[in-house]
């Protein structure tokens, strides 16, 4: 039996970024109606339907499920299967590989609630993972359940939902380790009350970590053993990355009343090509080696560059995305170190872009932006 959340308010009209369960409510509803496969306890969908929701496809009634993740199918299947067991899931990858995006959509499809979230930072306290106190109530009446403030993880345990912890390796090591008992014993002790909160069936946890942050607050071996780690790779091909950027920019653009993406298909291909060549250290044809700048030049950054370019085209142009609209954005993404990266970018412009057929307008726009 599917368990639908009861405490999520409807998205406010015109919300800039609705939660996944709100933005794709029609797809989740159609999947739930068509899904006749076994569902783990308190899951809204079967593992098969969750994977279909992320990867996209069509239902017998003609409903089109849009892809939320473009990548190897096996990665999604392993991630979903992990959450159906007693092992927590760690999504690992370089910046911009859709770790947060995948985490949110997994929680939305399984629990119908992606909001039980702990955002990891260097200042994340233990209370964010365990529980805190309403100090007015605590001082007035002493420790009690009424005075206790549940964390998102504690709520997920009590309600049998999916909790999310973003940027796990940015959380101090001693705070990270508060997860060990939760993940191994499936219980959260409350010594002040002489009680505990036990996880009910359906509870699990998804954490994300940036593998460029290794060594910031590296996970202890004890905590790492509690996770099944799934590495999200960068898009395997230029076409995959173009598809991802196009789809995401289209979604963002509709919310911001920006021009349709098809008008800027050529510029999207250029942005992706530049990012992939500089990221990989070689041109697309494999003939010319290029130096890589200090930035990650991720797919997420490509989406940002194109979205900003569409905004420029809409508000200060003719509504068609052109080279001049994306040049400044690319410059900002590539040149993070003003000294070293500027040299790398200029060399790339002169040795690769300048000689590339059909890229003269892009070369001129980038030269103007650099000046």
mmCIF file of C-alpha atoms in Angstrom:
data_model
loop_
_atom_site.group_PDB
_atom_site.id
_atom_site.type_symbol
_atom_site.label_atom_id
_atom_site.label_comp_id
_atom_site.label_asym_id
_atom_site.label_seq_id
_atom_site.Cartn_x
_atom_site.Cartn_y
_atom_site.Cartn_z
ATOM 1 C CA UNK A 1 0.000 0.000 0.000
ATOM 2 C CA UNK A 2 1.474 3.336 -0.992
ATOM 3 C CA UNK A 3 2.006 5.798 1.817
ATOM 4 C CA UNK A 4 1.554 9.413 0.747
ATOM 5 C CA UNK A 5 2.989 12.212 2.857
ATOM 6 C CA UNK A 6 0.511 14.241 4.877
ATOM 7 C CA UNK A 7 2.606 17.215 5.910
ATOM 8 C CA UNK A 8 3.909 18.610 2.609
ATOM 9 C CA UNK A 9 2.152 21.797 1.640
ATOM 10 C CA UNK A 10 1.257 22.344 -1.979
ATOM 11 C CA UNK A 11 3.891 24.312 -3.855
ATOM 12 C CA UNK A 12 3.059 28.022 -3.817
ATOM 13 C CA UNK A 13 1.806 29.269 -7.144
ATOM 14 C CA UNK A 14 4.737 30.385 -9.250
ATOM 15 C CA UNK A 15 7.326 28.707 -7.024
ATOM 16 C CA UNK A 16 10.760 29.268 -8.544
ATOM 17 C CA UNK A 17 11.823 25.681 -7.962
ATOM 18 C CA UNK A 18 9.088 23.239 -6.903
ATOM 19 C CA UNK A 19 10.213 20.070 -5.166
ATOM 20 C CA UNK A 20 10.485 17.016 -7.416
ATOM 21 C CA UNK A 21 7.309 15.447 -6.019
ATOM 22 C CA UNK A 22 5.435 18.644 -6.934
ATOM 23 C CA UNK A 23 7.009 19.355 -10.316
ATOM 24 C CA UNK A 24 6.492 15.787 -11.546
ATOM 25 C CA UNK A 25 3.341 14.916 -9.578
ATOM 26 C CA UNK A 26 1.459 13.879 -12.735
ATOM 27 C CA UNK A 27 4.188 11.394 -13.691
ATOM 28 C CA UNK A 28 4.355 9.923 -10.187
ATOM 29 C CA UNK A 29 0.573 9.553 -10.099
ATOM 30 C CA UNK A 30 0.501 7.833 -13.479
ATOM 31 C CA UNK A 31 3.321 5.501 -12.463
ATOM 32 C CA UNK A 32 1.576 4.578 -9.213
ATOM 33 C CA UNK A 33 -1.622 3.757 -11.125
ATOM 34 C CA UNK A 34 0.183 1.596 -13.694
ATOM 35 C CA UNK A 35 2.600 -0.058 -11.262
ATOM 36 C CA UNK A 36 1.497 -3.607 -10.461
ATOM 37 C CA UNK A 37 4.845 -4.902 -9.218
ATOM 38 C CA UNK A 38 5.713 -5.663 -5.569
ATOM 39 C CA UNK A 39 6.557 -2.592 -3.518
ATOM 40 C CA UNK A 40 8.786 -2.592 -0.446
ATOM 41 C CA UNK A 41 7.074 -1.512 2.747
ATOM 42 C CA UNK A 42 5.996 2.148 2.673
ATOM 43 C CA UNK A 43 7.321 2.683 -0.858
ATOM 44 C CA UNK A 44 4.974 4.605 -3.149
ATOM 45 C CA UNK A 45 6.352 2.755 -6.186
ATOM 46 C CA UNK A 46 8.063 -0.547 -6.913
ATOM 47 C CA UNK A 47 11.815 -0.510 -7.589
ATOM 48 C CA UNK A 48 11.046 -1.077 -11.268
ATOM 49 C CA UNK A 49 8.783 1.994 -11.379
ATOM 50 C CA UNK A 50 11.299 4.131 -9.478
ATOM 51 C CA UNK A 51 13.957 3.265 -12.069
ATOM 52 C CA UNK A 52 11.511 4.061 -14.895
ATOM 53 C CA UNK A 53 10.763 7.431 -13.262
ATOM 54 C CA UNK A 54 14.460 8.329 -13.258
ATOM 55 C CA UNK A 55 15.404 6.909 -16.648
ATOM 56 C CA UNK A 56 12.253 7.815 -18.555
ATOM 57 C CA UNK A 57 9.943 5.840 -20.812
ATOM 58 C CA UNK A 58 6.288 5.408 -21.721
ATOM 59 C CA UNK A 59 3.376 3.847 -19.840
ATOM 60 C CA UNK A 60 0.629 1.696 -21.415
ATOM 61 C CA UNK A 61 -1.837 4.605 -21.176
ATOM 62 C CA UNK A 62 0.499 6.774 -23.276
ATOM 63 C CA UNK A 63 1.899 8.846 -20.419
ATOM 64 C CA UNK A 64 5.461 9.896 -21.212
ATOM 65 C CA UNK A 65 7.884 9.723 -18.285
ATOM 66 C CA UNK A 66 10.668 12.247 -18.875
ATOM 67 C CA UNK A 67 14.239 11.160 -18.080
ATOM 68 C CA UNK A 68 15.590 12.675 -14.866
ATOM 69 C CA UNK A 69 19.000 11.052 -15.263
ATOM 70 C CA UNK A 70 20.859 10.351 -18.492
ATOM 71 C CA UNK A 71 23.498 7.717 -17.883
ATOM 72 C CA UNK A 72 24.083 3.981 -17.444
ATOM 73 C CA UNK A 73 20.893 2.178 -16.498
ATOM 74 C CA UNK A 74 22.771 -0.146 -14.178
ATOM 75 C CA UNK A 75 23.792 2.755 -11.948
ATOM 76 C CA UNK A 76 20.159 3.658 -11.313
ATOM 77 C CA UNK A 77 19.184 0.019 -10.761
ATOM 78 C CA UNK A 78 21.941 -0.487 -8.193
ATOM 79 C CA UNK A 79 21.006 2.746 -6.394
ATOM 80 C CA UNK A 80 17.322 1.827 -6.215
ATOM 81 C CA UNK A 81 18.049 -1.735 -5.127
ATOM 82 C CA UNK A 82 20.344 -0.497 -2.368
ATOM 83 C CA UNK A 83 17.537 1.595 -0.899
ATOM 84 C CA UNK A 84 15.308 -1.496 -0.818
ATOM 85 C CA UNK A 85 17.810 -3.179 1.521
ATOM 86 C CA UNK A 86 19.135 -2.146 4.935
ATOM 87 C CA UNK A 87 22.187 -0.466 3.399
ATOM 88 C CA UNK A 88 22.354 3.302 3.013
ATOM 89 C CA UNK A 89 23.296 4.817 -0.342
ATOM 90 C CA UNK A 90 26.275 7.109 -0.974
ATOM 91 C CA UNK A 91 26.259 8.935 -4.319
ATOM 92 C CA UNK A 92 29.831 9.907 -5.137
ATOM 93 C CA UNK A 93 31.169 11.939 -8.046
ATOM 94 C CA UNK A 94 32.834 15.105 -9.247
ATOM 95 C CA UNK A 95 30.846 18.363 -9.061
ATOM 96 C CA UNK A 96 28.039 18.585 -11.558
ATOM 97 C CA UNK A 97 27.298 14.872 -11.981
ATOM 98 C CA UNK A 98 23.691 15.251 -10.743
ATOM 99 C CA UNK A 99 24.206 13.702 -7.309
ATOM 100 C CA UNK A 100 21.753 16.052 -5.596
ATOM 101 C CA UNK A 101 19.312 15.803 -8.503
ATOM 102 C CA UNK A 102 19.311 11.995 -8.403
ATOM 103 C CA UNK A 103 19.034 12.003 -4.596
ATOM 104 C CA UNK A 104 16.009 14.289 -4.687
ATOM 105 C CA UNK A 105 14.195 12.270 -7.349
ATOM 106 C CA UNK A 106 14.884 8.958 -5.614
ATOM 107 C CA UNK A 107 13.359 10.300 -2.397
ATOM 108 C CA UNK A 108 10.397 11.798 -4.281
ATOM 109 C CA UNK A 109 9.625 8.553 -6.106
ATOM 110 C CA UNK A 110 10.031 6.309 -3.074
ATOM 111 C CA UNK A 111 8.572 8.394 -0.240
ATOM 112 C CA UNK A 112 6.731 11.157 -2.054
ATOM 113 C CA UNK A 113 8.802 13.558 0.042
ATOM 114 C CA UNK A 114 12.249 14.870 -0.879
ATOM 115 C CA UNK A 115 12.331 17.526 1.861
ATOM 116 C CA UNK A 116 13.809 15.491 4.737
ATOM 117 C CA UNK A 117 17.192 17.034 4.039
ATOM 118 C CA UNK A 118 20.347 17.801 6.017
ATOM 119 C CA UNK A 119 22.667 20.196 4.177
ATOM 120 C CA UNK A 120 26.237 19.366 5.091
ATOM 121 C CA UNK A 121 28.653 22.203 5.816
ATOM 122 C CA UNK A 122 31.715 22.711 8.000
ATOM 123 C CA UNK A 123 29.358 24.102 10.645
ATOM 124 C CA UNK A 124 26.713 21.370 10.611
ATOM 125 C CA UNK A 125 26.030 20.477 14.276
ATOM 126 C CA UNK A 126 25.209 17.065 15.696
ATOM 127 C CA UNK A 127 21.636 18.246 16.336
ATOM 128 C CA UNK A 128 21.033 18.512 12.583
ATOM 129 C CA UNK A 129 21.369 14.732 12.310
ATOM 130 C CA UNK A 130 20.098 13.594 15.728
ATOM 131 C CA UNK A 131 17.702 16.012 17.465
ATOM 132 C CA UNK A 132 17.613 19.372 19.198
ATOM 133 C CA UNK A 133 15.532 21.045 21.883
ATOM 134 C CA UNK A 134 12.930 23.759 22.155
ATOM 135 C CA UNK A 135 14.782 25.605 24.905
ATOM 136 C CA UNK A 136 11.762 27.608 26.073
ATOM 137 C CA UNK A 137 9.869 24.361 26.661
ATOM 138 C CA UNK A 138 12.959 22.668 28.078
ATOM 139 C CA UNK A 139 13.590 25.399 30.668
ATOM 140 C CA UNK A 140 9.925 25.585 31.625
ATOM 141 C CA UNK A 141 9.035 21.900 31.933
ATOM 142 C CA UNK A 142 12.290 20.009 31.620
ATOM 143 C CA UNK A 143 13.216 17.296 29.099
ATOM 144 C CA UNK A 144 10.200 15.761 27.404
ATOM 145 C CA UNK A 145 9.071 14.571 24.003
ATOM 146 C CA UNK A 146 7.242 17.854 23.619
ATOM 147 C CA UNK A 147 10.484 19.784 24.084
ATOM 148 C CA UNK A 148 12.387 17.595 21.620
ATOM 149 C CA UNK A 149 12.881 18.920 18.059
ATOM 150 C CA UNK A 150 13.267 16.074 15.587
ATOM 151 C CA UNK A 151 15.900 16.269 12.858
ATOM 152 C CA UNK A 152 15.000 15.300 9.273
ATOM 153 C CA UNK A 153 16.781 11.972 9.849
ATOM 154 C CA UNK A 154 14.808 11.308 13.039
ATOM 155 C CA UNK A 155 11.544 12.097 11.257
ATOM 156 C CA UNK A 156 12.427 9.771 8.408
ATOM 157 C CA UNK A 157 13.167 6.980 10.886
ATOM 158 C CA UNK A 158 9.834 7.434 12.682
ATOM 159 C CA UNK A 159 7.789 7.730 9.483
ATOM 160 C CA UNK A 160 9.552 5.155 7.300
ATOM 161 C CA UNK A 161 10.766 7.595 4.659
ATOM 162 C CA UNK A 162 13.998 8.469 2.865
ATOM 163 C CA UNK A 163 16.313 11.004 4.518
ATOM 164 C CA UNK A 164 18.944 12.900 2.534
ATOM 165 C CA UNK A 165 22.344 14.201 3.664
ATOM 166 C CA UNK A 166 24.046 16.510 1.179
ATOM 167 C CA UNK A 167 27.838 16.969 1.044
ATOM 168 C CA UNK A 168 28.568 14.381 3.715
ATOM 169 C CA UNK A 169 32.334 14.888 3.562
ATOM 170 C CA UNK A 170 31.958 18.571 4.432
ATOM 171 C CA UNK A 171 30.427 17.663 7.803
ATOM 172 C CA UNK A 172 32.915 17.415 10.707
ATOM 173 C CA UNK A 173 34.061 13.836 11.319
ATOM 174 C CA UNK A 174 32.619 13.602 14.848
ATOM 175 C CA UNK A 175 29.217 14.720 13.536
ATOM 176 C CA UNK A 176 29.399 12.268 10.614
ATOM 177 C CA UNK A 177 29.869 9.421 13.054
ATOM 178 C CA UNK A 178 26.507 10.079 14.717
ATOM 179 C CA UNK A 179 25.137 8.222 11.678
ATOM 180 C CA UNK A 180 26.892 4.970 12.615
ATOM 181 C CA UNK A 181 24.360 3.843 15.228
ATOM 182 C CA UNK A 182 21.464 5.043 13.082
ATOM 183 C CA UNK A 183 22.630 3.059 10.056
ATOM 184 C CA UNK A 184 23.839 -0.063 11.852
ATOM 185 C CA UNK A 185 21.329 -0.440 14.695
ATOM 186 C CA UNK A 186 18.483 1.449 13.012
ATOM 187 C CA UNK A 187 17.853 3.271 16.252
ATOM 188 C CA UNK A 188 18.500 6.755 17.629
ATOM 189 C CA UNK A 189 19.037 6.805 21.411
ATOM 190 C CA UNK A 190 17.633 9.738 23.418
ATOM 191 C CA UNK A 191 19.572 9.450 26.705
ATOM 192 C CA UNK A 192 17.989 12.591 28.180
ATOM 193 C CA UNK A 193 14.605 10.827 28.122
ATOM 194 C CA UNK A 194 15.869 7.279 28.658
ATOM 195 C CA UNK A 195 14.248 6.282 25.378
ATOM 196 C CA UNK A 196 14.962 5.900 21.685
ATOM 197 C CA UNK A 197 13.476 6.287 18.251
ATOM 198 C CA UNK A 198 13.524 3.084 16.229
ATOM 199 C CA UNK A 199 13.445 3.172 12.461
ATOM 200 C CA UNK A 200 10.346 1.674 10.930
ATOM 201 C CA UNK A 201 10.294 -0.218 7.654
ATOM 202 C CA UNK A 202 10.740 2.072 4.684
ATOM 203 C CA UNK A 203 13.446 4.174 6.305
ATOM 204 C CA UNK A 204 16.750 4.620 4.535
ATOM 205 C CA UNK A 205 19.276 7.345 3.877
ATOM 206 C CA UNK A 206 20.892 8.826 0.767
ATOM 207 C CA UNK A 207 24.122 10.786 1.187
ATOM 208 C CA UNK A 208 26.060 12.645 -1.481
ATOM 209 C CA UNK A 209 29.752 13.481 -1.533
ATOM 210 C CA UNK A 210 32.078 15.265 -3.908
ATOM 211 C CA UNK A 211 35.094 13.073 -4.654
ATOM 212 C CA UNK A 212 37.197 16.208 -5.124
ATOM 213 C CA UNK A 213 36.694 16.840 -1.407
ATOM 214 C CA UNK A 214 38.515 13.704 -0.320
ATOM 215 C CA UNK A 215 40.570 14.556 2.703
ATOM 216 C CA UNK A 216 38.340 17.477 3.782
ATOM 217 C CA UNK A 217 36.495 15.310 6.295
ATOM 218 C CA UNK A 218 37.018 11.840 4.927
ATOM 219 C CA UNK A 219 34.578 9.195 6.097
ATOM 220 C CA UNK A 220 35.748 6.819 8.791
ATOM 221 C CA UNK A 221 36.020 3.187 7.739
ATOM 222 C CA UNK A 222 33.234 2.333 10.192
ATOM 223 C CA UNK A 223 30.838 4.799 8.563
ATOM 224 C CA UNK A 224 31.883 3.966 5.003
ATOM 225 C CA UNK A 225 31.006 0.301 5.626
ATOM 226 C CA UNK A 226 27.413 1.336 6.324
ATOM 227 C CA UNK A 227 27.028 2.700 2.804
ATOM 228 C CA UNK A 228 26.810 1.145 -0.602
ATOM 229 C CA UNK A 229 28.751 3.597 -2.786
ATOM 230 C CA UNK A 230 27.551 4.387 -6.309
ATOM 231 C CA UNK A 231 29.813 6.586 -8.433
ATOM 232 C CA UNK A 232 28.018 8.913 -10.844
ATOM 233 C CA UNK A 233 30.258 9.508 -13.870
ATOM 234 C CA UNK A 234 30.426 12.478 -16.157
ATOM 235 C CA UNK A 235 28.329 12.033 -19.324
ATOM 236 C CA UNK A 236 29.970 9.413 -21.516
ATOM 237 C CA UNK A 237 29.456 11.207 -24.816
ATOM 238 C CA UNK A 238 28.967 14.715 -26.120
ATOM 239 C CA UNK A 239 25.476 13.789 -27.320
ATOM 240 C CA UNK A 240 24.498 12.606 -23.836
ATOM 241 C CA UNK A 241 25.760 15.815 -22.290
ATOM 242 C CA UNK A 242 24.010 17.963 -24.898
ATOM 243 C CA UNK A 243 20.802 16.066 -24.167
ATOM 244 C CA UNK A 244 21.164 16.658 -20.414
ATOM 245 C CA UNK A 245 21.908 20.364 -20.837
ATOM 246 C CA UNK A 246 19.056 20.826 -23.318
ATOM 247 C CA UNK A 247 16.484 19.108 -21.115
ATOM 248 C CA UNK A 248 17.487 20.910 -17.926
ATOM 249 C CA UNK A 249 17.734 24.324 -19.564
ATOM 250 C CA UNK A 250 14.300 23.773 -21.091
ATOM 251 C CA UNK A 251 12.851 23.001 -17.643
ATOM 252 C CA UNK A 252 14.507 26.034 -16.080
ATOM 253 C CA UNK A 253 13.595 28.253 -19.006
ATOM 254 C CA UNK A 254 9.884 27.454 -18.797
ATOM 255 C CA UNK A 255 9.872 28.530 -15.160
ATOM 256 C CA UNK A 256 11.650 31.786 -16.027
ATOM 257 C CA UNK A 257 9.696 32.554 -19.225
ATOM 258 C CA UNK A 258 12.830 32.322 -21.361
ATOM 259 C CA UNK A 259 12.955 31.553 -25.106
ATOM 260 C CA UNK A 260 12.542 27.974 -26.276
ATOM 261 C CA UNK A 261 15.722 25.895 -26.207
ATOM 262 C CA UNK A 262 15.579 24.698 -29.859
ATOM 263 C CA UNK A 263 16.421 28.255 -30.921
ATOM 264 C CA UNK A 264 19.796 27.869 -29.187
ATOM 265 C CA UNK A 265 20.693 24.288 -30.110
ATOM 266 C CA UNK A 266 23.891 25.302 -31.927
ATOM 267 C CA UNK A 267 25.165 27.355 -28.994
ATOM 268 C CA UNK A 268 24.402 24.563 -26.530
ATOM 269 C CA UNK A 269 26.531 22.242 -28.645
ATOM 270 C CA UNK A 270 29.341 24.796 -28.626
ATOM 271 C CA UNK A 271 29.253 25.207 -24.830
ATOM 272 C CA UNK A 272 29.317 21.457 -24.283
ATOM 273 C CA UNK A 273 32.129 21.003 -26.824
ATOM 274 C CA UNK A 274 34.287 23.687 -25.179
ATOM 275 C CA UNK A 275 33.689 22.281 -21.690
ATOM 276 C CA UNK A 276 34.426 18.692 -22.728
ATOM 277 C CA UNK A 277 37.612 19.621 -24.600
ATOM 278 C CA UNK A 278 39.026 21.740 -21.794
ATOM 279 C CA UNK A 279 37.954 19.187 -19.190
ATOM 280 C CA UNK A 280 39.440 16.261 -21.074
ATOM 281 C CA UNK A 281 42.614 18.002 -22.266
ATOM 282 C CA UNK A 282 42.102 17.123 -25.928
ATOM 283 C CA UNK A 283 39.930 18.319 -28.809
ATOM 284 C CA UNK A 284 36.905 16.319 -29.907
ATOM 285 C CA UNK A 285 38.731 14.904 -32.937
ATOM 286 C CA UNK A 286 41.609 13.770 -30.721
ATOM 287 C CA UNK A 287 44.204 15.637 -32.794
ATOM 288 C CA UNK A 288 45.128 18.523 -30.492
ATOM 289 C CA UNK A 289 46.033 18.435 -26.833
ATOM 290 C CA UNK A 290 44.908 21.405 -24.756
ATOM 291 C CA UNK A 291 45.623 22.474 -21.205
ATOM 292 C CA UNK A 292 42.867 22.095 -18.600
ATOM 293 C CA UNK A 293 41.933 25.041 -16.356
ATOM 294 C CA UNK A 294 41.506 24.806 -12.580
ATOM 295 C CA UNK A 295 37.689 24.693 -12.637
ATOM 296 C CA UNK A 296 35.583 21.554 -12.983
ATOM 297 C CA UNK A 297 33.626 22.695 -16.082
ATOM 298 C CA UNK A 298 30.810 20.379 -15.102
ATOM 299 C CA UNK A 299 27.520 19.722 -16.824
ATOM 300 C CA UNK A 300 25.834 21.792 -14.126
ATOM 301 C CA UNK A 301 28.034 24.764 -15.039
ATOM 302 C CA UNK A 302 27.190 24.305 -18.718
ATOM 303 C CA UNK A 303 23.497 24.452 -17.790
ATOM 304 C CA UNK A 304 24.130 27.673 -15.880
ATOM 305 C CA UNK A 305 26.027 29.258 -18.785
ATOM 306 C CA UNK A 306 23.276 28.432 -21.281
ATOM 307 C CA UNK A 307 20.462 29.552 -18.966
ATOM 308 C CA UNK A 308 22.184 32.870 -18.372
ATOM 309 C CA UNK A 309 22.719 33.232 -22.106
ATOM 310 C CA UNK A 310 19.021 32.647 -22.762
ATOM 311 C CA UNK A 311 18.187 35.348 -20.221
ATOM 312 C CA UNK A 312 20.507 37.770 -22.025
ATOM 313 C CA UNK A 313 18.922 36.883 -25.367
ATOM 314 C CA UNK A 314 15.419 37.358 -23.966
ATOM 315 C CA UNK A 315 15.958 40.661 -22.179
ATOM 316 C CA UNK A 316 18.704 42.343 -24.210
ATOM 317 C CA UNK A 317 18.544 40.609 -27.580
ATOM 318 C CA UNK A 318 16.088 39.273 -30.095
ATOM 319 C CA UNK A 319 15.219 36.123 -28.148
ATOM 320 C CA UNK A 320 17.576 33.882 -30.144
ATOM 321 C CA UNK A 321 20.597 32.501 -28.287
ATOM 322 C CA UNK A 322 23.781 33.610 -30.035
ATOM 323 C CA UNK A 323 27.528 33.382 -29.451
ATOM 324 C CA UNK A 324 27.650 36.794 -27.771
ATOM 325 C CA UNK A 325 25.108 35.663 -25.174
ATOM 326 C CA UNK A 326 27.201 32.748 -23.937
ATOM 327 C CA UNK A 327 30.727 34.144 -24.300
ATOM 328 C CA UNK A 328 30.845 35.974 -20.953
ATOM 329 C CA UNK A 329 29.375 32.975 -19.137
ATOM 330 C CA UNK A 330 31.980 30.631 -20.591
ATOM 331 C CA UNK A 331 34.741 33.058 -19.660
ATOM 332 C CA UNK A 332 33.488 33.161 -16.067
ATOM 333 C CA UNK A 333 33.305 29.369 -15.866
ATOM 334 C CA UNK A 334 36.741 28.759 -17.369
ATOM 335 C CA UNK A 335 38.808 31.540 -15.814
ATOM 336 C CA UNK A 336 38.699 30.894 -12.076
ATOM 337 C CA UNK A 337 42.383 31.624 -11.513
ATOM 338 C CA UNK A 338 42.927 35.030 -13.216
ATOM 339 C CA UNK A 339 46.585 34.301 -13.898
ATOM 340 C CA UNK A 340 46.910 30.656 -14.964
ATOM 341 C CA UNK A 341 43.406 30.084 -16.364
ATOM 342 C CA UNK A 342 43.458 33.247 -18.471
ATOM 343 C CA UNK A 343 46.566 32.012 -20.280
ATOM 344 C CA UNK A 344 44.988 28.582 -20.857
ATOM 345 C CA UNK A 345 41.800 30.165 -22.212
ATOM 346 C CA UNK A 346 43.631 32.493 -24.594
ATOM 347 C CA UNK A 347 45.748 29.637 -25.895
ATOM 348 C CA UNK A 348 42.630 27.524 -26.485
ATOM 349 C CA UNK A 349 40.936 30.383 -28.346
ATOM 350 C CA UNK A 350 43.895 30.961 -30.639
ATOM 351 C CA UNK A 351 44.901 27.354 -31.357
ATOM 352 C CA UNK A 352 41.498 25.642 -31.451
ATOM 353 C CA UNK A 353 38.528 27.999 -31.699
ATOM 354 C CA UNK A 354 40.094 30.422 -34.183
ATOM 355 C CA UNK A 355 40.802 27.657 -36.684
ATOM 356 C CA UNK A 356 37.508 25.801 -36.301
ATOM 357 C CA UNK A 357 35.188 26.066 -39.278
ATOM 358 C CA UNK A 358 31.918 27.843 -38.538
ATOM 359 C CA UNK A 359 33.117 29.218 -35.209
ATOM 360 C CA UNK A 360 34.265 32.692 -36.303
ATOM 361 C CA UNK A 361 31.358 34.429 -34.545
ATOM 362 C CA UNK A 362 32.069 32.502 -31.364
ATOM 363 C CA UNK A 363 35.772 33.374 -31.548
ATOM 364 C CA UNK A 364 35.012 37.081 -31.962
ATOM 365 C CA UNK A 365 32.479 37.068 -29.116
ATOM 366 C CA UNK A 366 34.927 35.341 -26.761
ATOM 367 C CA UNK A 367 37.721 37.756 -27.704
ATOM 368 C CA UNK A 368 35.443 40.701 -26.952
ATOM 369 C CA UNK A 369 34.402 39.196 -23.621
ATOM 370 C CA UNK A 370 38.031 38.544 -22.684
ATOM 371 C CA UNK A 371 39.006 42.101 -23.506
#
